[in-house]
Tab-separated table of C-alpha atoms and ligand atoms in Angstrom:
chain	number	residue	atom	x	y	z
A	6	UNK	CA	111.910	74.142	94.919
A	7	UNK	CA	109.556	76.467	96.709
A	8	UNK	CA	111.212	78.304	99.578
A	9	UNK	CA	109.124	79.912	102.305
A	10	UNK	CA	110.513	82.242	104.972
A	11	UNK	CA	108.283	83.106	107.902
A	12	UNK	CA	108.934	86.810	108.436
A	13	UNK	CA	106.604	87.123	111.397
A	14	UNK	CA	103.884	85.079	113.074
A	15	UNK	CA	102.244	87.395	115.605
A	16	UNK	CA	98.707	88.731	115.352
A	17	UNK	CA	98.022	92.422	114.777
A	18	UNK	CA	100.043	94.574	117.160
A	19	UNK	CA	102.896	92.058	117.519
A	20	UNK	CA	104.410	90.905	120.787
A	21	UNK	CA	104.797	92.991	122.836
A	22	UNK	CA	101.985	95.208	121.648
A	23	UNK	CA	102.824	98.848	122.387
A	24	UNK	CA	99.929	99.432	124.775
A	25	UNK	CA	99.498	95.956	126.264
A	26	UNK	CA	100.254	95.121	129.878
A	27	UNK	CA	99.234	91.450	129.730
A	28	UNK	CA	101.600	88.893	131.332
A	29	UNK	CA	103.013	87.762	127.955
A	30	UNK	CA	103.794	91.294	126.779
A	31	UNK	CA	105.288	92.134	130.180
A	32	UNK	CA	107.599	89.107	129.992
A	33	UNK	CA	108.493	89.885	126.360
A	34	UNK	CA	109.608	93.382	127.405
A	35	UNK	CA	111.696	92.142	130.300
A	36	UNK	CA	113.206	88.750	131.105
A	37	UNK	CA	111.901	86.832	128.054
A	38	UNK	CA	112.870	88.713	124.876
A	39	UNK	CA	112.520	85.400	123.007
A	40	UNK	CA	108.759	85.928	123.236
A	41	UNK	CA	108.963	89.002	121.006
A	42	UNK	CA	107.433	88.494	117.596
A	43	UNK	CA	106.723	90.633	114.561
A	44	UNK	CA	103.380	90.679	112.767
A	45	UNK	CA	102.436	87.848	110.423
A	46	UNK	CA	103.901	87.693	106.927
A	47	UNK	CA	105.812	85.211	104.759
A	48	UNK	CA	108.107	85.464	101.754
A	49	UNK	CA	108.090	82.853	98.962
A	50	UNK	CA	110.525	82.065	96.161
A	51	UNK	CA	110.782	79.357	93.478
A	52	UNK	CA	114.010	80.286	91.641
A	53	UNK	CA	116.330	81.077	94.553
A	54	UNK	CA	116.601	84.721	93.479
A	55	UNK	CA	113.237	86.474	93.262
A	56	UNK	CA	110.898	86.721	96.219
A	57	UNK	CA	107.243	87.551	96.723
A	58	UNK	CA	105.856	88.793	100.011
A	59	UNK	CA	102.482	87.596	101.208
A	60	UNK	CA	101.196	90.762	102.879
A	61	UNK	CA	103.333	93.680	104.002
A	62	UNK	CA	103.055	93.970	107.775
A	63	UNK	CA	103.717	97.168	109.740
A	64	UNK	CA	106.944	95.413	110.869
A	65	UNK	CA	108.211	94.881	107.322
A	66	UNK	CA	111.244	97.100	107.661
A	67	UNK	CA	112.581	95.167	110.668
A	68	UNK	CA	111.701	91.862	108.989
A	69	UNK	CA	113.686	92.751	105.865
A	70	UNK	CA	116.665	93.861	107.933
A	71	UNK	CA	116.989	90.423	109.592
A	72	UNK	CA	116.276	88.342	106.450
A	73	UNK	CA	119.423	88.024	104.272
A	74	UNK	CA	117.471	86.498	101.350
A	75	UNK	CA	115.649	89.804	100.983
A	76	UNK	CA	118.689	92.106	101.059
A	77	UNK	CA	119.892	94.030	97.977
A	78	UNK	CA	122.353	92.101	95.821
A	79	UNK	CA	125.980	92.660	96.871
A	80	UNK	CA	127.676	95.444	94.930
A	81	UNK	CA	124.469	97.097	93.744
A	82	UNK	CA	123.539	100.536	95.013
A	83	UNK	CA	119.811	100.076	94.363
A	84	UNK	CA	118.324	96.594	94.157
A	85	UNK	CA	115.759	94.380	95.820
A	86	UNK	CA	115.066	90.687	95.282
A	87	UNK	CA	111.389	91.412	96.069
A	88	UNK	CA	109.507	91.093	92.780
A	89	UNK	CA	106.029	91.474	94.162
A	90	UNK	CA	103.660	91.670	97.097
A	91	UNK	CA	100.467	89.613	97.233
A	92	UNK	CA	97.794	90.962	99.564
A	93	UNK	CA	95.176	88.726	101.164
A	94	UNK	CA	93.209	91.606	102.694
A	95	UNK	CA	93.316	95.345	103.362
A	96	UNK	CA	93.785	95.394	107.145
A	97	UNK	CA	96.497	97.629	108.541
A	98	UNK	CA	98.393	94.417	109.465
A	99	UNK	CA	98.584	93.482	105.769
A	100	UNK	CA	99.146	96.767	103.964
A	101	UNK	CA	100.947	99.234	106.266
A	102	UNK	CA	104.347	97.785	105.311
A	103	UNK	CA	103.805	98.936	101.734
A	104	UNK	CA	104.611	102.432	102.963
A	105	UNK	CA	108.116	101.178	103.800
A	106	UNK	CA	108.591	100.150	100.144
A	107	UNK	CA	108.229	103.650	98.736
A	108	UNK	CA	111.782	104.384	97.607
A	109	UNK	CA	111.235	103.874	93.896
A	110	UNK	CA	112.122	100.206	93.386
A	111	UNK	CA	109.763	98.510	90.946
A	112	UNK	CA	107.559	95.626	92.039
A	113	UNK	CA	104.056	94.372	91.326
A	114	UNK	CA	101.192	94.493	93.764
A	115	UNK	CA	98.709	91.607	93.434
A	116	UNK	CA	95.362	91.926	95.198
A	117	UNK	CA	91.637	91.531	94.747
A	118	UNK	CA	89.985	94.507	93.058
A	119	UNK	CA	88.195	95.299	96.346
A	120	UNK	CA	91.520	95.661	98.129
A	121	UNK	CA	93.020	97.672	95.269
A	122	UNK	CA	89.991	99.991	95.457
A	123	UNK	CA	90.692	100.626	99.135
A	124	UNK	CA	94.340	101.432	98.393
A	125	UNK	CA	93.265	103.796	95.605
A	126	UNK	CA	90.860	105.562	97.956
A	127	UNK	CA	93.634	106.194	100.516
A	128	UNK	CA	95.867	108.804	98.934
A	129	UNK	CA	98.810	107.957	101.213
A	130	UNK	CA	99.374	104.846	99.043
A	131	UNK	CA	100.089	107.112	96.086
A	132	UNK	CA	103.649	107.101	97.430
A	133	UNK	CA	103.804	103.824	95.490
A	134	UNK	CA	103.830	105.435	92.075
A	135	UNK	CA	102.005	103.248	89.553
A	136	UNK	CA	104.904	103.716	87.125
A	137	UNK	CA	107.066	101.641	89.475
A	138	UNK	CA	104.454	99.650	91.338
A	139	UNK	CA	101.993	98.010	88.988
A	140	UNK	CA	98.631	96.947	90.408
A	141	UNK	CA	97.504	93.520	89.225
A	142	UNK	CA	93.968	92.428	90.150
A	143	UNK	CA	93.492	88.784	91.146
A	144	UNK	CA	90.230	86.873	91.286
A	145	UNK	CA	88.755	84.248	93.575
A	146	UNK	CA	89.061	80.808	91.990
A	147	UNK	CA	91.359	81.997	89.216
A	148	UNK	CA	94.988	80.792	89.491
A	149	UNK	CA	97.716	83.230	88.464
A	150	UNK	CA	101.485	83.161	88.138
A	151	UNK	CA	103.250	86.282	89.430
A	152	UNK	CA	105.957	87.513	87.092
A	153	UNK	CA	109.579	88.545	87.520
A	154	UNK	CA	110.694	92.133	86.822
A	155	UNK	CA	111.572	91.209	83.198
A	156	UNK	CA	108.131	89.703	82.671
A	157	UNK	CA	109.329	86.097	82.887
A	158	UNK	CA	107.137	83.596	84.781
A	159	UNK	CA	108.085	83.087	88.439
A	160	UNK	CA	107.403	79.352	88.582
A	161	UNK	CA	104.827	79.916	91.334
A	162	UNK	CA	101.134	79.350	90.783
A	163	UNK	CA	98.772	80.995	93.259
A	164	UNK	CA	95.111	80.146	93.589
A	165	UNK	CA	93.119	82.701	95.626
A	166	UNK	CA	90.139	81.259	97.436
A	167	UNK	CA	87.477	82.825	99.576
A	168	UNK	CA	87.733	82.545	103.364
A	169	UNK	CA	85.437	83.956	106.039
A	170	UNK	CA	86.479	87.434	107.022
A	171	UNK	CA	85.260	90.961	107.436
A	172	UNK	CA	86.343	94.064	105.588
A	173	UNK	CA	89.026	96.212	107.188
A	174	UNK	CA	87.977	97.525	110.610
A	175	UNK	CA	88.754	101.089	109.592
A	176	UNK	CA	85.890	100.805	107.063
A	177	UNK	CA	83.315	99.663	109.613
A	178	UNK	CA	80.225	101.837	109.364
A	179	UNK	CA	81.551	103.409	106.153
A	180	UNK	CA	80.820	102.699	102.520
A	181	UNK	CA	83.307	100.282	100.975
A	182	UNK	CA	84.969	102.045	98.038
A	183	UNK	CA	84.231	98.972	95.902
A	184	UNK	CA	80.625	98.627	97.142
A	185	UNK	CA	79.115	95.156	96.963
A	186	UNK	CA	78.799	92.386	99.511
A	187	UNK	CA	82.344	91.845	100.749
A	188	UNK	CA	83.264	88.773	98.666
A	189	UNK	CA	86.985	89.133	97.947
A	190	UNK	CA	87.842	91.287	100.969
A	191	UNK	CA	89.692	88.345	102.541
A	192	UNK	CA	91.474	85.650	100.539
A	193	UNK	CA	93.238	82.412	101.275
A	194	UNK	CA	96.052	81.433	98.903
A	195	UNK	CA	97.058	77.984	97.649
A	196	UNK	CA	100.688	78.218	96.590
A	197	UNK	CA	102.111	75.734	94.081
A	198	UNK	CA	105.694	75.229	92.917
A	199	UNK	CA	105.118	74.606	89.208
A	200	UNK	CA	108.372	72.708	88.621
A	201	UNK	CA	107.776	70.072	91.299
A	202	UNK	CA	103.988	70.235	91.431
A	203	UNK	CA	104.256	70.557	95.212
A	204	UNK	CA	102.434	72.932	97.498
A	205	UNK	CA	104.180	75.271	99.899
A	206	UNK	CA	105.273	74.068	103.307
A	207	UNK	CA	106.809	76.505	105.724
A	208	UNK	CA	110.316	75.805	106.987
A	209	UNK	CA	112.471	77.835	109.311
A	210	UNK	CA	115.789	77.885	107.478
A	211	UNK	CA	117.267	80.660	109.523
A	212	UNK	CA	118.572	81.183	113.019
A	213	UNK	CA	115.884	80.516	115.639
A	214	UNK	CA	115.620	84.184	116.579
A	215	UNK	CA	115.772	85.332	112.959
A	216	UNK	CA	112.336	86.742	112.323
A	217	UNK	CA	111.916	88.199	115.790
A	218	UNK	CA	112.801	91.545	117.226
A	219	UNK	CA	116.257	91.746	118.769
A	220	UNK	CA	116.101	92.821	122.404
B	305	ZN	ZN1	99.821	91.552	125.547
């Protein structure tokens, strides 16, 4: 069975956004903490043990703290059930959380070659040593099955497809490190549970306030 946990559902900046004085952000800071929300990301799992993140938001650290499924296994000093991260684009909202995953645990990073090229061109992402964090290119229209740390299949089939979208804003006016016309900068993903043949459906299986900031 495919499990999906919504880690966050807010647009870039989250709610409240640090520099925003709009009525919603004002209420979220004061009498309505239930309005607080972290930036969009989900986690998926087919075997009940190994998880894959779809994008790593700047709020990843808080999201992992409040998501028991993603905690280290009891009794282990170093462990993470996160087997991989699948990136749909290279915006700050999707990749900044990778910097919170730099403490030497192995996982695989799946992304389009254009997104991998951007990560390669930003030396700060070298904190994810390629010995521990393998880069796996994915292609539009070509389904792939992410693997578990021992190389076994995950039971999840992911089909990347093209969606309208621009390259990362921080590249505007600059040359894209991968050149070309932008195809592949933004992907949609169709996620299939291979055992049941069913596609992912999101379900909140945690406390209502789970994925949000605590006031
Ligand atoms: Zn606001």
